[in-house]
Structure formats: structure tokens, C-alpha cells
Amino acid sequence: MGNDGDGDVDNNGGVQGGQLVTPWNMSISSGHNLLRDPRYNKGLAFTERERDAHYLTGLLPPIISSQELQEKKVMHILRQYEVPLQRYIAMIDLQERNERLFYKLLIDHVEELLPIVYTPTVGEACQKFGSIFRRPQGLYISLKDKGRVLDVLRNWQERNIEVIVVTDGERILGLGDLGCQGMGIPVGKLSLYSALGGVRPSACLPITIDVGTNNEKLLNDEFYIGLKQNRARGEEYDELLEEFMKAVKLNYGEKILIQFEDFANHNAFSLLNRYRTTHLVFNDDIQGTASVVLSGLLSALKLLGGTLSDHTFLFLGAGEAGTGIAELIALQISKKTGASIEDARKKIWLVDSKGLVVSLRKESLQHFKLPWAHEHEPISNLLEAVKEIKPSVLIGTSGVGKQFTQEVIEAMSSINEKPLIMALSNPTSQAECTAEEAYTWSKGRAIFASGSPFDPVTYEDKVFVPGQANNAYIFPGFGLGLIMCGATRVHDDLLLAASEGLASQITDEDYAKGIIFPPFSCIRKISAHIAASVADKAYELGLASLLPRPNDLVKFSESCMYSPIYPTYR
């Protein structure tokens, strides 16, 4: 890595090549190169012995700091910034300077920093990515690379990649087509894979596939960093994706996890269906969202009473998130009751931009909405649908803010003693309603969860803590579970196992506060349990390749987790 001297590092690895590797020795850079390598740089925390051994004496001030003091200092600096985007930029700068300190910060202050490195701030970062772009993170594959995608993959410096998060930037959060600037999403997601799920940072690869953008504002922006052309569609698009998927498998093997992220509906479903039988693929927007919401519903049953099949569900939004959640709910009902999946679906209704999805509309519906087109008179708006269907659970995945109006929440409250309201659209500006609105309009009776974070709400002297149905609960632990058992395919039963694993982590104390998701402060423990649940199911289904099966999967998952504590350099 450097030609001005080198030394050894004792480190703790993770799951590599299907085997647990810890500890491992390798050569590291010295001198200036070491200070400029974010994977090994410790800044002022290098000891005198390390400074002598690695030619650092004089390159740093004489004071020797602890990692804890560095952490305190960075948090002090971050809290001086009033604008969230400035904090985001400061965190990215830290990640590019001192990787372990970045992850230590994120793990120890997860509730404070998660909204900065991920939603909602990452949305603004993607919108302004061209302007704040400093140093490339991840791999960019564009239409210009057609025919040589494998060569581009081989340009990435790390060889032992275990998880790829890939986007084409067409549907970034609720913000639409951001083209090449969607790279902020794979970078952010993989930061969470490492911080929350314990997957080694060096085993993570963020990728953006640039096929152009239809966003006129970006096409006319002199600072836009992507191809300045309209989006490729049809054969040209499919051929590039096919080449990419083949190249990934050829370069990294059968067990590489590929997570599709923020693709538009038409591509999200077709890519998942096309590759789920040949690759280890996962779509967080469809499957991750579904798993975390199902977990919230399973938890909420303790507050609502009854079983899942006793309830009626109404969705606002019939895209990839809405239909993905609906399908997983139906699957869980089917598994628990023995009913057919078709009968289970009859408990679930969807409203899209044209009104209630009903059988009379079958001719004009997209294929993924067809299973939800039940027999009913057409209804044009959400309020009428609530009054007619009488749901006990209302779920918003529309990507459009302020759709759960006072009339809608009041209607839900008149039908149910404890209406469950889930306003899941991101970022915060696109949420169907706020926590305060849900609690106030329901007179404190609603159980509320959202996609983006909301502060606790006081209504009539009672404090309500809104739940956050954040995919970050599921995908890091889910991914770790797949990686640590050497899974070869994702089966829907693994998603159900992840939901149940998360729901099992809620305490009676949480329920007393009306909380249906556990606090993020325990996320690593939660991820270890989810990973164990997923791996257990993978072994049961014969999808795991790491043999023999570890006796204690929770302990095994904890032993596989990356630690951001500084190693000692010899």
C-alpha cells in the first residue's frame, strides 16, 4: 500500500470467504500514506510506539488522544452545525478520513446521527450531490461501460466483497429521478450495514448504474455529475443490467448479496422477479419495508388485540412499497391460519391515485396491482374508502405528504378504539401526516408509526413516543444473517423470520409507552437477533452453505460483527 515502510496490524475481521476470520494480520502503510488511509488512520490516537514504528513522529502534534476523546470532540463540532446538510458533509468527511471513528460515532450516537447519514438528510444530500461532491465513494457504471462492466468491477480495490447496494437513481426516496446523484443512497445504506449490522466496511460496495436522467433540472445543471441524456429504456437498459448481474456473480461468486435500491416501480419488480432464482438478491423498498412494517403490526397486536387475520388493512399507495407490504402481510396470515394466499389478500385493500383498486379497473391496472383488485364499487378518494372498508389499520406509502387529513384520522377513530396509523413516506416532508396530527386528531387514541423520525408528542399531559418503521431495523441484520450462513437465495420465509425476530425484541416497558418498535440505541443487539432468526430459517430451508451449523446463532452473529475500536499496530 505504501513504499515508505510498512508494518502489521492486529484486526478483527468478519465473515470472509464463508469463514469467520479473526484476528488477521496484514501489512499497512506508514508515514503520510498511513495518515491518508481512512481504513487505518487513527489520527492523534497513535501511540508513541506506533508513531516510531510507522514513521509518524513529527507528522502529528505530540499529544496522544483516546478514541473516546476524539469521539467527544467530533460530536461537539457536529452539534455546532445548525443545518443538517452541514452535519452530513462533516460525517462524510470523517468517513473519508478515519473510518473507525466514523463508525464508532454512528454506533454510539445512532439515534442522533441516523437522521443525518440516512433519511431524511440523505435525500437533500442526493439532490445537491453534484455541488457537495468531493471525492468519489463507490463505483459508477454507466451506459458508456457496456461490454466492459466486468473490467470496471475489477477496478475496485477490495476483492472480498460480500454485499453490494445498487441503484439507478430513478426513484430516490420520495424525491423522484436524481440520476447519478442517487449514489448517496447506496453509500448511506452500506454505512448502516456496517454500523448497525456489523458487516465489515471493506466487504461493502456501493454502486450507481447511470443510464441517464429525465430530470430536466439536473440535465441543465452545470454541476451535475452524471450522463447528460434522457434515461435509457427497454432493451438497452435490460442488456446493461444483465451484463452487470452476470459480471457481479463472475467476479464475486454465488453468495454475493445484491440489494436493489430506489429503482422505479416498473424496473424494481421485474429485476427482483428476473434474478431472485439465479442470484442472492433483495429489494429493500419492496421486501425490507414489508418486513419492518409487518414487524410493527405483529408488535401492535399486543396493543390492538386479536390476530393479524382479525384486522382489515387499507393502504394509500399501491407502488412497490405498498404492494410489497401487503403481500408479506397476506403471506403471514396464510401461514398462521392455513388460508390460501388469495383468501388472505381479501383482508387488504389498496388506494392509488385513481381511487380504490377494484376488479372493475383490471383492464387498466399494472400487473403488480392485479392481486389486490377485489370486488367492490369504485371509490375515488381515501376518505370514502375509509368509511366504506372500515379498516383497523391505515398504511401510507404514497410518497405524497398530508394525505391523512383530519377527516381521515377522525373517521379511523370513529371506527376503531385504537386506530393504527402508519405514515411511512419519506422524507419527513412527504409523510402522510405528522405524529402530532395523528395523536391530536384521534384524541390520543391512535397508535402511530412513521417512516421518518418524529419527536415525542404531549397530548393532554400524556407523552406519546411515535414509532419509526425504519428499514434500518431490518436490512443490516437481515444482510448479516444471509452472509454469516452463506445463504444462496432469499426466500420469503426469511423475511417473515426477520419480522418475528424484530418483534421479539420489544419489551413490556416499550408497550407501556405505546411503542411498537424497539429503541435504536439497542440496534446492534437487535441486528444480532434478526441475523440469528434469518440464518436459522435459512438452515431449516436448506439455503445455507456454511456447515456445520453453529450451535448458538446469536453468539455466532455477534462474533461476526465488525468492531470500530482502534486496533494496535505493531
Coordinates of C-alpha atoms in Angstrom, one line a residue:
M1 CA 0.0 0.0 0.0
G2 CA 2.9 2.4 0.7
N3 CA 6.5 2.3 -0.4
D4 CA 7.9 4.2 2.6
G5 CA 7.9 1.4 5.1
D6 CA 5.2 -0.9 6.4
G7 CA 4.1 -2.8 9.5
D8 CA 1.5 -5.2 10.7
V9 CA -1.9 -4.7 12.2
D10 CA -3.9 -6.9 14.5
N11 CA -7.5 -6.5 13.5
N12 CA -10.9 -8.2 13.9
G13 CA -12.3 -9.3 10.6
G14 CA -15.7 -10.6 9.8
V15 CA -17.2 -13.4 7.7
Q16 CA -14.8 -13.7 4.7
G17 CA -15.0 -16.4 2.0
G18 CA -17.7 -18.1 4.1
Q19 CA -15.4 -18.4 7.1
L20 CA -15.0 -16.4 10.2
V21 CA -11.6 -14.6 10.1
T22 CA -10.5 -13.1 13.4
P23 CA -7.9 -11.9 14.0
W24 CA -6.0 -11.4 10.8
N25 CA -2.6 -9.8 10.1
M26 CA -1.8 -7.7 7.1
S27 CA 0.7 -5.0 6.0
I28 CA -0.3 -1.4 6.3
S29 CA 1.1 1.8 5.0
S30 CA 3.4 4.1 7.0
G31 CA 4.1 7.8 7.2
H32 CA 1.9 10.2 5.2
N33 CA 0.2 7.3 3.4
L34 CA -1.0 5.8 6.7
L35 CA -2.5 9.2 7.8
R36 CA -4.3 9.4 4.5
D37 CA -5.7 5.9 4.5
P38 CA -9.1 6.1 6.3
R39 CA -9.2 2.3 7.0
Y40 CA -6.1 2.5 9.3
N41 CA -5.8 6.2 10.2
K42 CA -6.2 6.8 14.0
G43 CA -5.2 10.5 14.0
L44 CA -4.0 11.7 17.4
A45 CA -4.7 8.2 18.9
F46 CA -1.5 6.7 17.5
T47 CA 0.7 5.8 20.5
E48 CA 4.4 6.8 20.7
R49 CA 5.4 3.3 19.9
E50 CA 3.2 3.3 16.8
R51 CA 4.5 6.7 15.8
D52 CA 8.1 5.5 16.0
A53 CA 7.4 2.2 14.2
H54 CA 5.4 3.7 11.4
Y55 CA 7.4 6.9 10.7
L56 CA 4.7 9.2 12.1
T57 CA 6.8 11.1 14.6
G58 CA 6.7 14.8 13.7
L59 CA 3.7 14.3 11.3
L60 CA 1.3 14.7 14.3
P61 CA 1.2 17.1 17.2
P62 CA 2.8 15.5 20.3
I63 CA -0.4 14.9 22.3
I64 CA -1.8 11.4 22.3
S65 CA -5.6 11.2 22.4
S66 CA -8.0 8.3 23.2
Q67 CA -10.7 7.3 20.7
E68 CA -13.3 8.3 23.3
L69 CA -11.9 11.9 23.5
Q70 CA -11.8 12.1 19.6
E71 CA -15.4 11.0 19.6
K72 CA -16.4 13.7 22.2
K73 CA -14.6 16.3 20.1
V74 CA -16.3 15.4 16.8
M75 CA -19.7 15.3 18.4
H76 CA -19.1 18.7 19.9
I77 CA -18.2 20.0 16.4
L78 CA -21.2 18.4 14.8
R79 CA -23.6 19.9 17.3
Q80 CA -22.3 23.4 16.4
Y81 CA -23.8 23.0 12.9
E82 CA -27.4 24.1 12.7
V83 CA -28.0 22.9 9.1
P84 CA -28.4 19.1 8.9
L85 CA -26.7 19.0 5.4
Q86 CA -23.6 20.5 7.0
R87 CA -23.5 17.7 9.6
Y88 CA -23.9 15.2 6.7
I89 CA -20.9 16.7 4.9
A90 CA -18.9 16.6 8.1
M91 CA -19.8 13.0 8.7
I92 CA -18.8 12.0 5.1
D93 CA -15.5 13.9 5.5
L94 CA -14.9 11.9 8.7
Q95 CA -15.7 8.7 6.9
E96 CA -13.1 9.5 4.3
R97 CA -10.5 10.5 6.9
N98 CA -11.0 8.0 9.8
E99 CA -13.3 5.1 9.1
R100 CA -13.3 3.5 12.5
L101 CA -14.0 6.8 14.3
F102 CA -16.9 7.4 11.9
Y103 CA -18.5 4.0 12.8
K104 CA -17.8 4.4 16.5
L105 CA -19.7 7.7 16.4
L106 CA -22.6 6.2 14.4
I107 CA -22.9 3.2 16.7
D108 CA -22.6 5.2 20.0
H109 CA -24.9 8.1 18.9
V110 CA -27.2 6.2 16.5
E111 CA -30.5 7.9 17.4
E112 CA -28.9 11.4 16.9
L113 CA -26.9 10.6 13.7
L114 CA -29.1 8.2 11.8
P115 CA -31.3 11.0 10.5
I116 CA -28.1 12.7 9.3
V117 CA -26.4 9.9 7.4
Y118 CA -29.7 8.5 6.2
T119 CA -33.3 9.7 5.8
P120 CA -34.3 12.5 5.9
T121 CA -30.9 14.4 5.4
V122 CA -29.6 11.9 2.8
G123 CA -32.4 13.0 0.5
E124 CA -31.2 16.6 0.4
A125 CA -27.6 15.4 0.0
C126 CA -28.7 13.4 -3.1
Q127 CA -30.5 16.5 -4.5
K128 CA -27.3 18.6 -4.1
F129 CA -24.8 15.7 -4.6
G130 CA -23.2 17.4 -7.6
S131 CA -22.4 20.5 -5.6
I132 CA -21.1 18.8 -2.5
F133 CA -19.2 16.1 -4.4
R134 CA -15.6 16.0 -3.2
R135 CA -14.2 12.5 -3.5
P136 CA -15.9 9.5 -5.2
Q137 CA -17.4 6.9 -2.9
G138 CA -18.4 3.7 -4.6
L139 CA -18.4 2.5 -8.2
Y140 CA -20.1 4.3 -11.1
I141 CA -21.2 2.1 -14.0
S142 CA -22.7 3.9 -17.0
L143 CA -24.0 3.2 -20.5
K144 CA -20.6 4.1 -21.7
D145 CA -19.2 0.9 -20.0
K146 CA -21.4 -1.5 -21.8
G147 CA -19.4 -4.5 -22.9
R148 CA -16.7 -4.0 -20.2
V149 CA -18.7 -4.0 -16.9
L150 CA -16.5 -6.8 -15.5
D151 CA -13.4 -4.7 -16.1
V152 CA -15.0 -1.8 -14.3
L153 CA -15.8 -4.0 -11.3
R154 CA -12.2 -5.2 -11.2
N155 CA -11.1 -1.6 -10.8
W156 CA -12.5 -1.7 -7.2
Q157 CA -9.6 -2.1 -4.8
E158 CA -11.3 -4.6 -2.4
R159 CA -11.6 -8.3 -3.6
N160 CA -13.6 -9.9 -0.7
I161 CA -17.0 -8.1 -1.3
E162 CA -20.0 -9.6 0.5
V163 CA -22.7 -7.1 -0.2
I164 CA -23.5 -4.6 -3.0
V165 CA -26.2 -1.9 -2.8
V166 CA -27.0 -0.7 -6.3
T167 CA -29.4 2.0 -7.6
D168 CA -30.1 3.5 -11.0
G169 CA -31.3 6.7 -9.2
E170 CA -34.8 6.8 -10.8
R171 CA -36.9 6.9 -7.6
I172 CA -34.8 8.3 -4.7
L173 CA -36.9 8.3 -1.6
G174 CA -40.0 10.4 -2.4
L175 CA -37.9 12.8 -4.4
G176 CA -38.0 11.2 -7.8
D177 CA -35.4 10.9 -10.5
L178 CA -32.0 12.1 -9.3
G179 CA -29.9 10.1 -11.8
C180 CA -26.3 9.6 -10.9
Q181 CA -26.7 11.7 -7.8
G182 CA -28.6 8.8 -6.2
M183 CA -25.2 7.5 -5.1
G184 CA -25.8 9.0 -1.7
I185 CA -28.3 6.2 -1.1
P186 CA -26.1 3.1 -1.6
V187 CA -23.3 4.9 0.4
G188 CA -25.7 5.6 3.2
K189 CA -27.2 2.2 3.3
L190 CA -23.9 0.4 3.4
S191 CA -22.7 2.7 6.3
L192 CA -25.7 1.3 8.1
Y193 CA -24.8 -2.3 7.1
S194 CA -21.5 -1.8 8.9
A195 CA -22.6 0.4 11.9
L196 CA -25.9 -1.4 12.7
G197 CA -25.4 -4.9 11.2
G198 CA -21.7 -5.3 11.8
V199 CA -20.7 -6.1 8.2
R200 CA -17.1 -5.2 7.5
P201 CA -16.9 -1.8 5.6
S202 CA -14.3 -3.3 3.3
A203 CA -16.8 -6.0 2.3
C204 CA -19.4 -3.4 1.2
L205 CA -19.6 -1.9 -2.3
P206 CA -22.0 0.9 -3.3
I207 CA -22.8 1.1 -7.0
T208 CA -24.7 3.5 -9.1
I209 CA -25.8 2.5 -12.6
D210 CA -26.1 5.6 -14.7
V211 CA -28.5 5.2 -17.6
G212 CA -29.2 9.0 -17.9
T213 CA -32.0 11.0 -16.2
N214 CA -35.3 12.5 -17.2
N215 CA -34.9 15.3 -14.6
E216 CA -34.6 18.5 -16.7
K217 CA -33.3 20.5 -13.8
L218 CA -30.3 18.1 -13.5
L219 CA -29.7 17.9 -17.2
N220 CA -29.4 21.7 -17.2
D221 CA -27.2 21.8 -14.1
E222 CA -23.6 22.6 -14.9
F223 CA -22.5 20.7 -11.7
Y224 CA -24.5 17.5 -12.5
I225 CA -22.1 14.6 -12.3
G226 CA -23.9 12.0 -14.4
L227 CA -24.6 11.4 -18.1
K228 CA -26.4 14.3 -19.6
Q229 CA -29.0 12.4 -21.6
N230 CA -32.5 11.0 -21.1
R231 CA -32.9 7.6 -19.4
A232 CA -32.3 4.5 -21.5
R233 CA -35.3 2.2 -21.6
G234 CA -36.2 -1.2 -22.9
E235 CA -33.5 -3.4 -24.5
E236 CA -30.6 -1.0 -23.9
Y237 CA -31.4 -0.9 -20.2
D238 CA -32.1 -4.6 -19.8
E239 CA -28.8 -5.5 -21.6
L240 CA -26.7 -3.3 -19.3
L241 CA -28.4 -4.8 -16.1
E242 CA -28.0 -8.3 -17.4
E243 CA -24.3 -7.7 -18.1
F244 CA -23.9 -6.2 -14.6
M245 CA -25.6 -9.1 -12.8
K246 CA -23.5 -11.7 -14.7
A247 CA -20.3 -9.7 -14.0
V248 CA -21.0 -9.5 -10.3
K249 CA -21.5 -13.2 -10.0
L250 CA -18.4 -13.9 -12.1
N251 CA -16.3 -11.6 -10.0
Y252 CA -17.6 -12.2 -6.5
G253 CA -19.2 -15.6 -6.6
E254 CA -22.6 -17.2 -5.9
K255 CA -23.0 -15.8 -2.3
I256 CA -22.6 -12.1 -3.0
L257 CA -25.7 -10.2 -1.7
I258 CA -27.1 -7.7 -4.2
Q259 CA -29.5 -5.2 -2.7
F260 CA -31.6 -3.3 -5.3
E261 CA -32.3 0.2 -4.0
D262 CA -34.6 3.1 -5.3
F263 CA -35.4 1.7 -8.7
A264 CA -38.7 2.9 -10.2
N265 CA -41.7 0.5 -9.8
H266 CA -41.6 -1.0 -13.3
N267 CA -37.9 -2.0 -13.0
A268 CA -37.9 -2.8 -9.3
F269 CA -40.5 -5.7 -9.7
S270 CA -39.1 -7.0 -12.9
L271 CA -35.5 -7.1 -11.7
L272 CA -36.4 -8.8 -8.5
N273 CA -38.5 -11.4 -10.3
R274 CA -35.9 -12.0 -13.0
Y275 CA -33.0 -12.6 -10.7
R276 CA -34.4 -14.0 -7.4
T277 CA -33.9 -17.6 -8.7
T278 CA -30.4 -17.1 -10.0
H279 CA -28.8 -14.6 -7.6
L280 CA -28.9 -13.7 -3.9
V281 CA -31.0 -10.6 -4.4
F282 CA -33.0 -8.4 -2.1
N283 CA -35.1 -5.2 -2.8
D284 CA -35.2 -3.1 0.4
D285 CA -38.0 -0.9 -0.9
I286 CA -40.3 -3.9 -1.6
Q287 CA -39.0 -6.6 0.9
G288 CA -37.2 -4.6 3.6
T289 CA -40.1 -2.1 4.0
A290 CA -42.6 -5.0 4.1
S291 CA -40.6 -6.9 6.7
V292 CA -40.2 -3.9 9.1
V293 CA -43.9 -2.9 8.7
L294 CA -45.0 -6.5 9.3
S295 CA -42.9 -6.5 12.5
G296 CA -44.6 -3.3 13.6
L297 CA -48.0 -4.9 13.0
L298 CA -47.1 -8.1 14.9
S299 CA -46.0 -5.8 17.9
A300 CA -49.1 -3.7 17.6
L301 CA -51.3 -6.8 18.1
K302 CA -50.4 -6.7 21.8
L303 CA -52.0 -3.2 22.0
L304 CA -54.8 -3.8 19.5
G305 CA -55.8 -7.3 20.5
G306 CA -56.6 -10.2 18.1
T307 CA -54.5 -11.9 15.4
L308 CA -53.4 -10.4 12.1
S309 CA -56.3 -12.1 10.3
D310 CA -58.8 -10.3 12.6
H311 CA -57.8 -6.9 11.1
T312 CA -58.6 -5.1 7.9
F313 CA -55.8 -3.1 6.2
L314 CA -56.2 -0.1 3.9
F315 CA -53.2 1.2 2.0
L316 CA -52.7 4.6 0.4
G317 CA -50.2 3.9 -2.3
A318 CA -50.0 0.9 -4.5
G319 CA -46.4 1.0 -5.7
E320 CA -43.5 -1.3 -4.8
A321 CA -43.6 -0.5 -1.0
G322 CA -47.4 -0.8 -0.7
T323 CA -47.8 -4.0 -2.6
G324 CA -44.7 -5.5 -1.0
I325 CA -46.0 -4.9 2.5
A326 CA -49.5 -6.1 1.5
E327 CA -48.1 -9.4 0.1
L328 CA -46.0 -10.1 3.2
I329 CA -49.0 -9.5 5.5
A330 CA -51.0 -11.9 3.3
L331 CA -48.2 -14.4 3.4
Q332 CA -48.1 -14.2 7.2
I333 CA -51.9 -14.6 7.6
S334 CA -51.8 -17.5 5.2
K335 CA -49.0 -19.2 7.2
K336 CA -50.7 -18.7 10.5
T337 CA -54.3 -19.6 9.5
G338 CA -53.8 -22.1 6.8
A339 CA -56.0 -20.0 4.4
S340 CA -54.9 -19.7 0.8
I341 CA -52.9 -16.6 -0.1
E342 CA -55.8 -15.4 -2.3
D343 CA -58.2 -15.5 0.7
A344 CA -55.6 -13.8 2.9
R345 CA -55.4 -10.9 0.4
K346 CA -59.1 -10.2 0.8
K347 CA -58.3 -8.6 4.2
I348 CA -56.2 -6.0 2.4
W349 CA -57.3 -3.0 0.2
L350 CA -55.3 -0.5 -1.8
V351 CA -56.0 3.0 -2.9
D352 CA -53.9 4.5 -5.7
S353 CA -54.0 7.9 -7.4
K354 CA -57.2 6.9 -9.2
G355 CA -59.0 5.6 -6.1
L356 CA -59.8 2.1 -4.6
V357 CA -58.1 -0.7 -6.6
V358 CA -61.1 -2.8 -7.6
S359 CA -61.8 -5.6 -10.1
L360 CA -63.7 -3.2 -12.5
R361 CA -60.4 -1.5 -13.1
K362 CA -58.5 -4.7 -14.1
E363 CA -58.1 -3.7 -17.7
S364 CA -56.0 -0.6 -16.9
L365 CA -54.1 -1.8 -13.8
Q366 CA -50.4 -2.5 -13.7
H367 CA -49.6 -6.2 -13.2
F368 CA -48.4 -5.9 -9.6
K369 CA -51.8 -4.3 -8.6
L370 CA -53.9 -7.1 -10.0
P371 CA -53.9 -9.4 -6.9
W372 CA -55.4 -6.6 -4.9
A373 CA -58.3 -5.8 -7.3
H374 CA -61.2 -7.0 -5.2
E375 CA -64.9 -6.9 -5.9
H376 CA -66.3 -3.5 -4.9
E377 CA -67.9 -0.5 -6.3
P378 CA -65.3 2.1 -7.4
I379 CA -64.4 4.7 -4.8
S380 CA -62.5 7.8 -5.9
N381 CA -60.9 9.1 -2.7
L382 CA -59.3 7.9 0.6
L383 CA -61.9 9.3 3.0
E384 CA -64.7 7.5 1.3
A385 CA -62.6 4.3 1.2
V386 CA -62.0 4.5 5.0
K387 CA -65.8 5.0 5.6
E388 CA -66.7 2.1 3.3
I389 CA -63.9 -0.5 4.0
K390 CA -63.8 0.3 7.8
P391 CA -60.1 -0.6 8.2
S392 CA -58.4 -1.0 11.6
V393 CA -55.0 -0.3 10.1
L394 CA -54.2 2.6 7.7
I395 CA -50.8 2.5 6.0
G396 CA -49.4 5.3 3.8
T397 CA -46.8 4.5 1.2
S398 CA -47.9 7.1 -1.4
G399 CA -44.8 9.3 -1.4
V400 CA -47.2 12.3 -1.2
G401 CA -47.4 14.4 2.0
K402 CA -50.5 15.5 4.0
Q403 CA -52.9 12.8 2.6
F404 CA -54.0 11.6 6.0
T405 CA -56.2 14.7 6.7
Q406 CA -58.1 15.5 9.9
E407 CA -61.3 14.0 8.4
V408 CA -59.4 10.7 7.5
I409 CA -57.9 10.3 11.0
E410 CA -61.3 11.2 12.7
A411 CA -63.0 8.6 10.5
M412 CA -60.5 6.0 11.6
S413 CA -61.0 7.0 15.2
S414 CA -64.8 6.7 14.9
I415 CA -64.5 3.1 13.6
N416 CA -61.7 1.9 16.0
E417 CA -61.0 2.3 19.7
K418 CA -57.2 2.3 18.8
P419 CA -56.7 3.1 15.1
L420 CA -53.2 2.1 13.9
I421 CA -51.8 4.8 11.6
M422 CA -48.6 4.2 9.7
A423 CA -47.4 7.3 7.7
L424 CA -44.5 5.7 6.0
S425 CA -43.5 8.0 3.2
N426 CA -40.0 9.6 3.3
P427 CA -38.5 12.1 3.8
T428 CA -40.4 13.9 6.6
S429 CA -41.9 16.5 4.2
Q430 CA -43.6 13.7 2.3
A431 CA -45.1 11.9 5.4
E432 CA -48.9 11.4 5.1
C433 CA -49.4 13.1 8.4
T434 CA -47.2 14.1 11.4
A435 CA -47.2 12.4 14.8
E436 CA -48.8 15.4 16.4
E437 CA -51.6 15.4 13.9
A438 CA -52.3 11.7 14.4
Y439 CA -52.4 11.9 18.2
T440 CA -54.3 15.2 18.3
W441 CA -57.0 14.3 15.7
S442 CA -57.5 10.9 17.3
K443 CA -57.7 12.5 20.8
G444 CA -54.7 10.5 21.9
R445 CA -56.1 7.1 20.9
A446 CA -54.0 6.4 17.8
I447 CA -51.0 4.1 17.7
F448 CA -48.7 5.9 15.3
A449 CA -45.6 5.0 13.3
S450 CA -43.8 6.8 10.5
G451 CA -41.0 6.3 8.0
S452 CA -39.0 9.3 9.1
P453 CA -38.4 10.3 12.7
F454 CA -40.8 12.5 14.8
D455 CA -40.2 13.9 18.3
P456 CA -42.4 12.7 21.2
V457 CA -45.7 14.4 21.4
T458 CA -47.5 15.6 24.6
Y459 CA -51.3 15.5 24.3
E460 CA -53.5 16.3 27.4
D461 CA -50.5 15.8 29.8
K462 CA -49.6 12.3 28.3
V463 CA -46.4 11.8 26.4
F464 CA -46.6 9.7 23.2
V465 CA -43.5 8.3 21.6
P466 CA -44.0 7.7 17.9
G467 CA -42.6 4.6 16.4
Q468 CA -40.3 4.8 13.4
A469 CA -40.8 2.0 10.8
N470 CA -37.3 2.5 9.6
N471 CA -35.9 -0.2 7.2
A472 CA -32.6 0.2 9.1
Y473 CA -34.2 -2.1 11.8
I474 CA -34.3 -4.9 9.3
F475 CA -31.8 -4.8 6.4
P476 CA -28.5 -4.7 8.3
G477 CA -29.4 -7.7 10.5
F478 CA -31.1 -9.4 7.5
G479 CA -27.9 -9.0 5.4
L480 CA -25.6 -10.2 8.2
G481 CA -27.8 -13.3 8.6
L482 CA -27.6 -14.1 4.9
I483 CA -23.8 -13.5 4.8
M484 CA -22.9 -15.4 8.0
C485 CA -24.7 -18.6 7.0
G486 CA -23.5 -18.4 3.3
A487 CA -27.1 -18.2 2.0
T488 CA -27.5 -18.7 -1.7
R489 CA -31.1 -17.3 -2.2
V490 CA -33.6 -15.1 -0.4
H491 CA -36.9 -16.9 0.4
D492 CA -40.0 -15.0 1.6
D493 CA -39.9 -17.1 4.8
L494 CA -36.6 -15.4 5.7
L495 CA -38.4 -12.0 5.6
L496 CA -41.1 -13.4 7.9
A497 CA -38.3 -14.7 10.2
A498 CA -36.7 -11.2 10.3
S499 CA -40.1 -9.6 11.1
E500 CA -40.7 -12.0 14.0
G501 CA -37.1 -11.6 15.2
L502 CA -37.5 -7.8 15.4
A503 CA -41.0 -8.0 17.0
S504 CA -39.5 -10.3 19.7
Q505 CA -37.1 -7.5 20.9
I506 CA -39.9 -5.2 22.2
T507 CA -40.2 -5.1 26.0
D508 CA -43.2 -4.7 28.2
E509 CA -41.8 -1.2 29.1
D510 CA -41.9 -0.3 25.4
Y511 CA -45.5 -1.5 25.1
A512 CA -46.5 0.6 28.2
K513 CA -45.4 3.7 26.2
G514 CA -47.3 2.6 23.1
I515 CA -44.1 1.9 21.3
I516 CA -44.2 -0.8 18.5
F517 CA -40.6 -0.6 17.5
P518 CA -37.7 -1.0 20.0
P519 CA -35.3 1.9 20.7
F520 CA -32.5 2.3 18.1
S521 CA -30.0 2.5 21.0
C522 CA -30.1 -1.3 21.1
I523 CA -29.8 -1.8 17.4
R524 CA -26.7 -4.0 17.4
K525 CA -28.3 -6.4 19.8
I526 CA -31.5 -6.3 17.7
S527 CA -29.5 -7.0 14.5
A528 CA -27.7 -9.9 16.1
H529 CA -31.1 -11.5 16.9
I530 CA -32.6 -10.8 13.5
A531 CA -29.4 -12.3 11.8
A532 CA -29.8 -15.4 14.0
S533 CA -33.5 -15.7 13.1
V534 CA -32.8 -15.4 9.4
A535 CA -29.9 -17.8 9.5
D536 CA -31.9 -20.3 11.5
K537 CA -34.7 -20.3 8.8
A538 CA -32.1 -20.5 6.0
Y539 CA -30.6 -23.6 7.6
E540 CA -34.1 -25.1 8.0
L541 CA -34.9 -24.4 4.3
G542 CA -31.5 -25.8 3.1
L543 CA -30.4 -22.4 1.8
A544 CA -27.3 -22.1 4.0
S545 CA -23.9 -23.2 2.8
L546 CA -21.8 -22.7 5.9
L547 CA -21.6 -26.1 7.6
P548 CA -21.8 -27.3 10.2
R549 CA -24.5 -25.0 11.6
P550 CA -23.2 -23.0 14.6
N551 CA -24.9 -24.1 17.9
D552 CA -25.7 -20.6 19.2
L553 CA -26.6 -18.4 16.2
V554 CA -27.0 -15.2 18.3
K555 CA -23.5 -15.6 19.7
F556 CA -22.1 -16.5 16.3
S557 CA -23.7 -13.4 14.7
E558 CA -22.2 -11.2 17.5
S559 CA -18.8 -12.8 16.9
C560 CA -19.1 -11.9 13.2
M561 CA -19.7 -8.2 13.8
Y562 CA -17.2 -5.6 12.8
S563 CA -15.8 -3.6 15.7
P564 CA -14.8 0.1 15.2
I565 CA -12.4 0.0 18.2
Y566 CA -8.9 1.0 17.1
P567 CA -6.5 -2.0 16.7
T568 CA -2.9 -1.9 17.9
Y569 CA -0.3 -1.6 15.2
R570 CA 2.9 -3.4 15.8

